[in-house]
PDB file of C-alpha atoms and ligand atoms in Angstrom:
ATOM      1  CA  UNK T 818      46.132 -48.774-145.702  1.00 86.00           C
ATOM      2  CA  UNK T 819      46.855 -49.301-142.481  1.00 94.00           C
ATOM      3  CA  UNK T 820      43.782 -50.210-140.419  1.00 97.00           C
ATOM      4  CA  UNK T 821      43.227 -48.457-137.313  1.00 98.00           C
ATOM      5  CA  UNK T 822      39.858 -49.656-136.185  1.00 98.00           C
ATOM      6  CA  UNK T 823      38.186 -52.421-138.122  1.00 98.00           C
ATOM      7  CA  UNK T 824      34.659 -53.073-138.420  1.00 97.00           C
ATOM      8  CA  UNK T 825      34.053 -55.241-135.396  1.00 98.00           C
ATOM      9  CA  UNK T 826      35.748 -53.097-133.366  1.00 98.00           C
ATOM     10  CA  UNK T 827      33.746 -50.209-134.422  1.00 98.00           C
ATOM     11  CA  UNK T 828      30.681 -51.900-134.130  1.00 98.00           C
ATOM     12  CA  UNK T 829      31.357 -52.821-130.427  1.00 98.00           C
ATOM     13  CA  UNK T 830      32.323 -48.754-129.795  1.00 98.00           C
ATOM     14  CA  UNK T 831      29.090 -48.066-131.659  1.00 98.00           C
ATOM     15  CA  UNK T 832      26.898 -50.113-128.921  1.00 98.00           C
ATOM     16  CA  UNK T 833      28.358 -48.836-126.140  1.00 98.00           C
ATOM     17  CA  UNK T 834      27.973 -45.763-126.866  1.00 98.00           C
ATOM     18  CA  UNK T 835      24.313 -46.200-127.741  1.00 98.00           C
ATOM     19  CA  UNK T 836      24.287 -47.502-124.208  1.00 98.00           C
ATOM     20  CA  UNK T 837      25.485 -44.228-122.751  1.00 98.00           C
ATOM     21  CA  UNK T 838      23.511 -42.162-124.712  1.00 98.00           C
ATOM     22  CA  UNK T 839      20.213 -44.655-124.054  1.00 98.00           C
ATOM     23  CA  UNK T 840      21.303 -44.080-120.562  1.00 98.00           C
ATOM     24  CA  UNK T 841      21.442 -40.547-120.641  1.00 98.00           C
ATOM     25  CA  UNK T 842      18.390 -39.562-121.862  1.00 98.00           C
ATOM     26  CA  UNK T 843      15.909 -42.716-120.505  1.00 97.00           C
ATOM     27  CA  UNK T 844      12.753 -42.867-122.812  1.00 95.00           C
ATOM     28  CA  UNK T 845      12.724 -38.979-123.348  1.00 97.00           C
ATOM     29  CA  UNK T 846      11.988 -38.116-126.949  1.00 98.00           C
ATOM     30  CA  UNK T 847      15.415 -37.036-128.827  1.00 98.00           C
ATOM     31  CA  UNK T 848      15.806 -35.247-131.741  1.00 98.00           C
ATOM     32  CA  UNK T 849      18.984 -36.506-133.644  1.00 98.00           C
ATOM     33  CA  UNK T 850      21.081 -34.221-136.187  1.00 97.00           C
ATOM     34  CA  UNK T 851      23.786 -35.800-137.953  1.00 98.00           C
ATOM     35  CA  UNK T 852      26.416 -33.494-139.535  1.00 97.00           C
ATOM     36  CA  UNK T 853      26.292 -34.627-143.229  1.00 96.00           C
ATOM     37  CA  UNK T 854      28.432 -36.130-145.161  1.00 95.00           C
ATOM     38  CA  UNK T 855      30.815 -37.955-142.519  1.00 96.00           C
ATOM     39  CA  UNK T 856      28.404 -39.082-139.971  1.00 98.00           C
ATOM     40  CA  UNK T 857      26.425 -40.547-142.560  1.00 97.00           C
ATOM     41  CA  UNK T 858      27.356 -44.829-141.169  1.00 98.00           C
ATOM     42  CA  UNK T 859      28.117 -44.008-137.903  1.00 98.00           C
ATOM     43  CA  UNK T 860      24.782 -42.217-137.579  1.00 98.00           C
ATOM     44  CA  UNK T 861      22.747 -44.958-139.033  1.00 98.00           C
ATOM     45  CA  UNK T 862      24.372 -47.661-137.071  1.00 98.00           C
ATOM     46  CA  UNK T 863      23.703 -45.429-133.493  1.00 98.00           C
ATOM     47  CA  UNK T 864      20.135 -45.082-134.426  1.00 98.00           C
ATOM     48  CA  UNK T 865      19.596 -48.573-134.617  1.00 97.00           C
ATOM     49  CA  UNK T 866      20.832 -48.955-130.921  1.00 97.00           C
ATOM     50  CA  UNK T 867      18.669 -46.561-129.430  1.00 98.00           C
ATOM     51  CA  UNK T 868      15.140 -47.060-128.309  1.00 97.00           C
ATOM     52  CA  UNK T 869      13.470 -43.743-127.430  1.00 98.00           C
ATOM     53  CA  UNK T 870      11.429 -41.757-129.697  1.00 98.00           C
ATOM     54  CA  UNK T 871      13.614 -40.460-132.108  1.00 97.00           C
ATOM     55  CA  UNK T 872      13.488 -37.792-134.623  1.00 97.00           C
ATOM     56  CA  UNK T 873      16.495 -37.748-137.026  1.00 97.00           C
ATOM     57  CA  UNK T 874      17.467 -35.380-139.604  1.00 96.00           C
ATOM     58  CA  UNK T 875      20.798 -33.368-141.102  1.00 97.00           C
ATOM     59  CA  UNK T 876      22.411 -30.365-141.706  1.00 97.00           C
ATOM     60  CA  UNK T 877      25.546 -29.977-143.610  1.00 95.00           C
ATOM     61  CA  UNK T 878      28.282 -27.313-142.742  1.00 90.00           C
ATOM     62  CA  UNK T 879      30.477 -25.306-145.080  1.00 82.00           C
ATOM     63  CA  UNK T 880      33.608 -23.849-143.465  1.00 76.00           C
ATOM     64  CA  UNK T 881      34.962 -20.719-145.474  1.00 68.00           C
ATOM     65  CA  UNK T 882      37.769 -19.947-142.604  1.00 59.00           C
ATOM     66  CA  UNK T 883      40.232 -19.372-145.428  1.00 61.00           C
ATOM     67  CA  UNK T 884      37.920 -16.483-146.672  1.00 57.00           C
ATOM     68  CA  UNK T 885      37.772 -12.944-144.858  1.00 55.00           C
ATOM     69  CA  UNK T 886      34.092 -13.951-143.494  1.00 54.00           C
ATOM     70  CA  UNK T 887      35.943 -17.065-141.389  1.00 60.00           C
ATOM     71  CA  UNK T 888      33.009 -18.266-140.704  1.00 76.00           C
ATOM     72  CA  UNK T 889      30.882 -21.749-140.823  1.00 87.00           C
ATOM     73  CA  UNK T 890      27.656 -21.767-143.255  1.00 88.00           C
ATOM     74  CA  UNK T 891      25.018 -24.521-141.819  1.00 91.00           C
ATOM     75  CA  UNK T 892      22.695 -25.236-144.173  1.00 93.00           C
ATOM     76  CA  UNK T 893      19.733 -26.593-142.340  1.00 91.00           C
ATOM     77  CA  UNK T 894      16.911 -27.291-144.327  1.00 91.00           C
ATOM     78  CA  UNK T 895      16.730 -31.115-144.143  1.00 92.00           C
ATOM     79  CA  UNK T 896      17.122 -30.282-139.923  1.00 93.00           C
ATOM     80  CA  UNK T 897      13.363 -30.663-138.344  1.00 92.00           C
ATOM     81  CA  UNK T 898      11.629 -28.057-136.139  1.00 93.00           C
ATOM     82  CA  UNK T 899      13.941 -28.453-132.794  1.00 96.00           C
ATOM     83  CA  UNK T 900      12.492 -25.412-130.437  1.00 97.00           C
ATOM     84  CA  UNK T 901      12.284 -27.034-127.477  1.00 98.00           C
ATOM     85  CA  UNK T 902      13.412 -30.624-127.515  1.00 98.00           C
ATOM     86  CA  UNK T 903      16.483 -32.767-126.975  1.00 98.00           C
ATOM     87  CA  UNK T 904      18.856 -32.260-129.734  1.00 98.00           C
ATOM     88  CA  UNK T 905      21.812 -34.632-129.953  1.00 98.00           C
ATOM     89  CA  UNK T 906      23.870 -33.617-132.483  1.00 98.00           C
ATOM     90  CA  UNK T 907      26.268 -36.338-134.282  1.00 98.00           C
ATOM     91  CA  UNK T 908      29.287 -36.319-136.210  1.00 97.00           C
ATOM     92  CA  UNK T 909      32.052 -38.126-137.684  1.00 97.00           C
ATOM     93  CA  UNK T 910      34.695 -36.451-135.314  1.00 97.00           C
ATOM     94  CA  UNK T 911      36.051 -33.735-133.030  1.00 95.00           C
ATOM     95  CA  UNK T 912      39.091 -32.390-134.512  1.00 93.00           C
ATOM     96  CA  UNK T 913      39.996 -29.260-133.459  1.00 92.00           C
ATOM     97  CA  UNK T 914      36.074 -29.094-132.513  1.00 92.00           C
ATOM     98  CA  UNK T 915      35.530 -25.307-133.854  1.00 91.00           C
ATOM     99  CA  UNK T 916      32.939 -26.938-136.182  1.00 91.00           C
ATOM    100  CA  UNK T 917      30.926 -28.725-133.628  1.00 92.00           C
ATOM    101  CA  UNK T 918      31.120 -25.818-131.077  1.00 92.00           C
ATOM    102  CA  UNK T 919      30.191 -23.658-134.221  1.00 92.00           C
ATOM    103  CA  UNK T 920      27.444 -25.276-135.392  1.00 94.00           C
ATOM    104  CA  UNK T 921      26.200 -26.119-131.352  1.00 94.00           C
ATOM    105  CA  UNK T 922      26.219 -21.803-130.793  1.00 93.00           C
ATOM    106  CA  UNK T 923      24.257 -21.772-134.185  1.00 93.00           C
ATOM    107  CA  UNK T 924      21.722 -24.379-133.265  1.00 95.00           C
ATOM    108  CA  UNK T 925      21.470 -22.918-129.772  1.00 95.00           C
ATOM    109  CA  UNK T 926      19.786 -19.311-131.632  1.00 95.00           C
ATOM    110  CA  UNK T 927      16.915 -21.776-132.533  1.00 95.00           C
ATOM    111  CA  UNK T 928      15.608 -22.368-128.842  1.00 97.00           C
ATOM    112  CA  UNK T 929      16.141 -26.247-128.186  1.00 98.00           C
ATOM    113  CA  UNK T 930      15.658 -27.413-124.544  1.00 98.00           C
ATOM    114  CA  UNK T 931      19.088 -29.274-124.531  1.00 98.00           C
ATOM    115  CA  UNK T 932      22.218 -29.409-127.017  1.00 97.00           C
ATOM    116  CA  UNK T 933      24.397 -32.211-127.043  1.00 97.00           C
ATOM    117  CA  UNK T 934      26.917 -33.419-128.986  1.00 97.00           C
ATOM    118  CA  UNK T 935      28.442 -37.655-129.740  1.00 98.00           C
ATOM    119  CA  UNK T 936      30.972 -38.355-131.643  1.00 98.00           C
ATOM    120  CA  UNK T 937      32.746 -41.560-133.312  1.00 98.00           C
ATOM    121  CA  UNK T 938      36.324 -40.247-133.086  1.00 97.00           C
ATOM    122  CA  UNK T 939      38.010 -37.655-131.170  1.00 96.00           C
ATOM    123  CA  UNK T 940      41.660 -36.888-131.641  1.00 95.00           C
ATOM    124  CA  UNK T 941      44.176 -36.809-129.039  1.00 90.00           C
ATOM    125  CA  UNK T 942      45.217 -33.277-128.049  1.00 87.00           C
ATOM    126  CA  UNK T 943      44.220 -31.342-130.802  1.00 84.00           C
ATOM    127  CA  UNK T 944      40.947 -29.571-129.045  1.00 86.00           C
ATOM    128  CA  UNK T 945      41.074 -25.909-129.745  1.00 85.00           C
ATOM    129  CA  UNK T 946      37.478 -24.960-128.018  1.00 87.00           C
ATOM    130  CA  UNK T 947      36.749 -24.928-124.595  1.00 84.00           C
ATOM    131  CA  UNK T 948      34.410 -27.517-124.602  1.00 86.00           C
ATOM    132  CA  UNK T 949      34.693 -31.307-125.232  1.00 90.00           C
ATOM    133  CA  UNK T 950      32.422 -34.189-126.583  1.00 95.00           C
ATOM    134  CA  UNK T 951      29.437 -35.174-124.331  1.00 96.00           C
ATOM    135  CA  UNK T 952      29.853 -38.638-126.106  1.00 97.00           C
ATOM    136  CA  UNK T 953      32.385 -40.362-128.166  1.00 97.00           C
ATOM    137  CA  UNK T 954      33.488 -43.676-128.992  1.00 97.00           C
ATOM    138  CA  UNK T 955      37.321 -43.843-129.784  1.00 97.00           C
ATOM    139  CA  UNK T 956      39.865 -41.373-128.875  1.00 96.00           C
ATOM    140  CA  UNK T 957      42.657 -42.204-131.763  1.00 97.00           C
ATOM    141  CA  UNK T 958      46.087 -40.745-132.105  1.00 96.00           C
ATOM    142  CA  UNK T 959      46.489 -37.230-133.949  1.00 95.00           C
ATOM    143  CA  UNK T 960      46.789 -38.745-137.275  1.00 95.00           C
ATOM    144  CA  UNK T 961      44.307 -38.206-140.512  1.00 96.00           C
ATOM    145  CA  UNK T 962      42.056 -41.368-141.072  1.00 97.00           C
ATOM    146  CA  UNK T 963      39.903 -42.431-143.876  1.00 98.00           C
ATOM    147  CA  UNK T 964      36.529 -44.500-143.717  1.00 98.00           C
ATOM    148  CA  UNK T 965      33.299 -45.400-142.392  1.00 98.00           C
ATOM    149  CA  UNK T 966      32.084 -41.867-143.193  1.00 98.00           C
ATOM    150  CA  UNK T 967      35.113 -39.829-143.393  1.00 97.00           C
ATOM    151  CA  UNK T 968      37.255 -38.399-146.409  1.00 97.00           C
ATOM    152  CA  UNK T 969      39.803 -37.478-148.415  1.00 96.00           C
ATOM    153  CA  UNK T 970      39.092 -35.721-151.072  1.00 94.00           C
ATOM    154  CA  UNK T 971      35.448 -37.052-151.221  1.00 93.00           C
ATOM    155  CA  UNK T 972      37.167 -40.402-152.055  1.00 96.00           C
ATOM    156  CA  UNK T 973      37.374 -43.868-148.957  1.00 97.00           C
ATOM    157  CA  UNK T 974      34.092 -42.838-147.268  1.00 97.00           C
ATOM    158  CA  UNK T 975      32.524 -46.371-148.206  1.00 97.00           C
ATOM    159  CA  UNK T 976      35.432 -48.486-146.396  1.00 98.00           C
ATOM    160  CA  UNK T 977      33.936 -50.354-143.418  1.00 98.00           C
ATOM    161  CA  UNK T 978      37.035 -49.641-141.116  1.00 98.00           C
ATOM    162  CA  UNK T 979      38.835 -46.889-140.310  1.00 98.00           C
ATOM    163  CA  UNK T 980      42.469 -46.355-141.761  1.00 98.00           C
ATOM    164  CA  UNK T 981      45.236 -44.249-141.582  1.00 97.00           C
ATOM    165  CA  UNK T 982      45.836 -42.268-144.907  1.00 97.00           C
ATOM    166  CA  UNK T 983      49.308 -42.979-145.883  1.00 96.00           C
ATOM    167  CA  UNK T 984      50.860 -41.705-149.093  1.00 95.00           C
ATOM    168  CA  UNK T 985      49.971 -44.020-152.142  1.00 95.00           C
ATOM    169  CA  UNK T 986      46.287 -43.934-150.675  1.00 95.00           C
ATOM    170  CA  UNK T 987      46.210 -39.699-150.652  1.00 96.00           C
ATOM    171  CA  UNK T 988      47.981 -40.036-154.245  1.00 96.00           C
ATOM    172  CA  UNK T 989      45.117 -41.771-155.457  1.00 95.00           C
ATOM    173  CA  UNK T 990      43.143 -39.703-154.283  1.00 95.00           C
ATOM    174  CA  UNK T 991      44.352 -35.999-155.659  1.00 96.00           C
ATOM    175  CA  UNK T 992      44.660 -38.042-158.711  1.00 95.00           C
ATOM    176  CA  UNK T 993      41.032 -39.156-158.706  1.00 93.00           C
ATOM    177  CA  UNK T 994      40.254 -35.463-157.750  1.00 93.00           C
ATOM    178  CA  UNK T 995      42.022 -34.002-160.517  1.00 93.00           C
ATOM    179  CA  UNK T 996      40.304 -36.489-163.170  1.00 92.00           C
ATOM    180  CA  UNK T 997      36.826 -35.740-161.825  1.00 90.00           C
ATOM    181  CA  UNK T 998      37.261 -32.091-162.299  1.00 89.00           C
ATOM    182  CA  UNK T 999      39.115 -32.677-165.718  1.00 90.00           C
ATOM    183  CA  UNK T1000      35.705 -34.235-166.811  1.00 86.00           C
ATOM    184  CA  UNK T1001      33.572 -31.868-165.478  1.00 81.00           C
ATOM    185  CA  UNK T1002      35.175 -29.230-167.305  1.00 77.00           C
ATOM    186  CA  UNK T1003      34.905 -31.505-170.416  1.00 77.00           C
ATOM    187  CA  UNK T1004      31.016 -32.288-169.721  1.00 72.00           C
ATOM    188  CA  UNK T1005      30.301 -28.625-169.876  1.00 63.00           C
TER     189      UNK T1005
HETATM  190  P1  IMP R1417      37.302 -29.647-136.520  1.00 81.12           P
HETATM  191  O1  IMP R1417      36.421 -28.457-136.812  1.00 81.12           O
HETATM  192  O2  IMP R1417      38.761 -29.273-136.482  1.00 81.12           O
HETATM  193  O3  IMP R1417      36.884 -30.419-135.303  1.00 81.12           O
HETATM  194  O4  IMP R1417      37.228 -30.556-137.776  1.00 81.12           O
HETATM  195  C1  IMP R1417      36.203 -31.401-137.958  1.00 81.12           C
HETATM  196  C2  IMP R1417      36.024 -31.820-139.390  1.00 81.12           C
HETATM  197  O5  IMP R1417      37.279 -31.962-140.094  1.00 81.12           O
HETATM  198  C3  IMP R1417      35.415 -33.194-139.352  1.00 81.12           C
HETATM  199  O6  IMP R1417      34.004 -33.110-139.344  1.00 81.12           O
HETATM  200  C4  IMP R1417      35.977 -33.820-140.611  1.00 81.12           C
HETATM  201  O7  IMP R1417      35.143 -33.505-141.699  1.00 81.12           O
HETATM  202  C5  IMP R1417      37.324 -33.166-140.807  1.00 81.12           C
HETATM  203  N1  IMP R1417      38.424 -34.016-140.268  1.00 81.12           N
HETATM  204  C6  IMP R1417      39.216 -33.773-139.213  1.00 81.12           C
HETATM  205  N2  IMP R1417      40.114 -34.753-139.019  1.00 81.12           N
HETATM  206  C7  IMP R1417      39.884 -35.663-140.003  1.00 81.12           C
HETATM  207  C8  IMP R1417      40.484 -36.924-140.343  1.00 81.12           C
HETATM  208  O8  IMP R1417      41.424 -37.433-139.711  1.00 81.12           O
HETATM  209  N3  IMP R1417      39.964 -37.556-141.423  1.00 81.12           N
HETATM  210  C9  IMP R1417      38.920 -37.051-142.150  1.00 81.12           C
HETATM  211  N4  IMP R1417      38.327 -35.891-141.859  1.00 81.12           N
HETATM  212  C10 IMP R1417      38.811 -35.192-140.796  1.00 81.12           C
HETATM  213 MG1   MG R1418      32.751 -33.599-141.228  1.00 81.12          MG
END
């Protein structure tokens, strides 16, 4: 694979953008949501660089835009009570950004006093919403990448750098796919 960020690197991103985000909000209580499964490193390595009273907790989001409904499914029952606070909510990265702007109008029903969003990646002119990152730590080239959080095919989330996917590494993959659902067909 080739590496695109490694883990020094990513560490340095990761404290300065705890910096800005310290910065931001002073010693106001923030309520952190991390966007499950991706943000699951980068979100425990920016709470250790922040300082304020924190509440943390996660919500995971199901896109069905290939169905009729089109629409994103947050399932929010790990998220705590936010009516009225701070929310910062933090993900692996801003794509297109229809899920973050998706799940920010969703969160926004439920009454908190501030929405923001930080992100670890953001890709170079791919945005498709009107509105952009508050935070972010890397802007990377419009390319898919694997690592520290983020998938293919459920598989390279563990690596501690991020990597472009090339070929042989998405062939594993689908492979690796393909036996896992062999065997859960065979468990039955
Ligand atoms: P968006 O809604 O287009 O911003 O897509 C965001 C979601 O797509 C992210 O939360 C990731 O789960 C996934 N995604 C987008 N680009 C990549 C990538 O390069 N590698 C891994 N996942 C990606
Ligand atoms: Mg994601």
């Amino acid at each position: 694979m080739r590496i695109l960020l490694g883990d020094n690197e990513i560490r340095e991103g990761v404290r300065r953008l705890g910096r800005e985000i310290q910065a931001f909000y002073g010693h106001r209580p923030l309520t952190i949501v991390g966007v499950m499964t991706g943000s699951v490193m980068f979100l425990a390595d920016l709470l250790r660089e922040l300082t304020m009273p924190l509440r943390v907790g996660v919500i995971q989001a199901r896109s069905y835009r290939n169905s009729k409904a089109g629409k994103l499914v947050m399932n929010a029952e790990f998220m705590p009570q936010i009516a009225g606070r701070d929310v910062l909510l933090v993900d692996d990265i801003f794509d297109t950004g229809q899920t973050l702007f998706e799940l920010t109008e969703q969160i926004d029903c439920l009454r908190p006093k501030s929405i923001r969003m930080a992100v670890l990646l953001t890709k170079e002119g791919r945005q498709k919403v009107g509105r952009n990152p508050d935070h972010f730590g890397f802007e990377i080239p419009d390319q898919f990448v694997v690592g520290y959080g983020l998938d293919y095919r459920d598989a390279y989330r563990h690596l501690p750098y991020i990597a472009i996917l090339e070929e042989p590494d998405r062939i594993a993959a689908e492979r690796m796919a393909e036996e896992a659902e062999r065997g859960a067909v065979a468990a039955v």
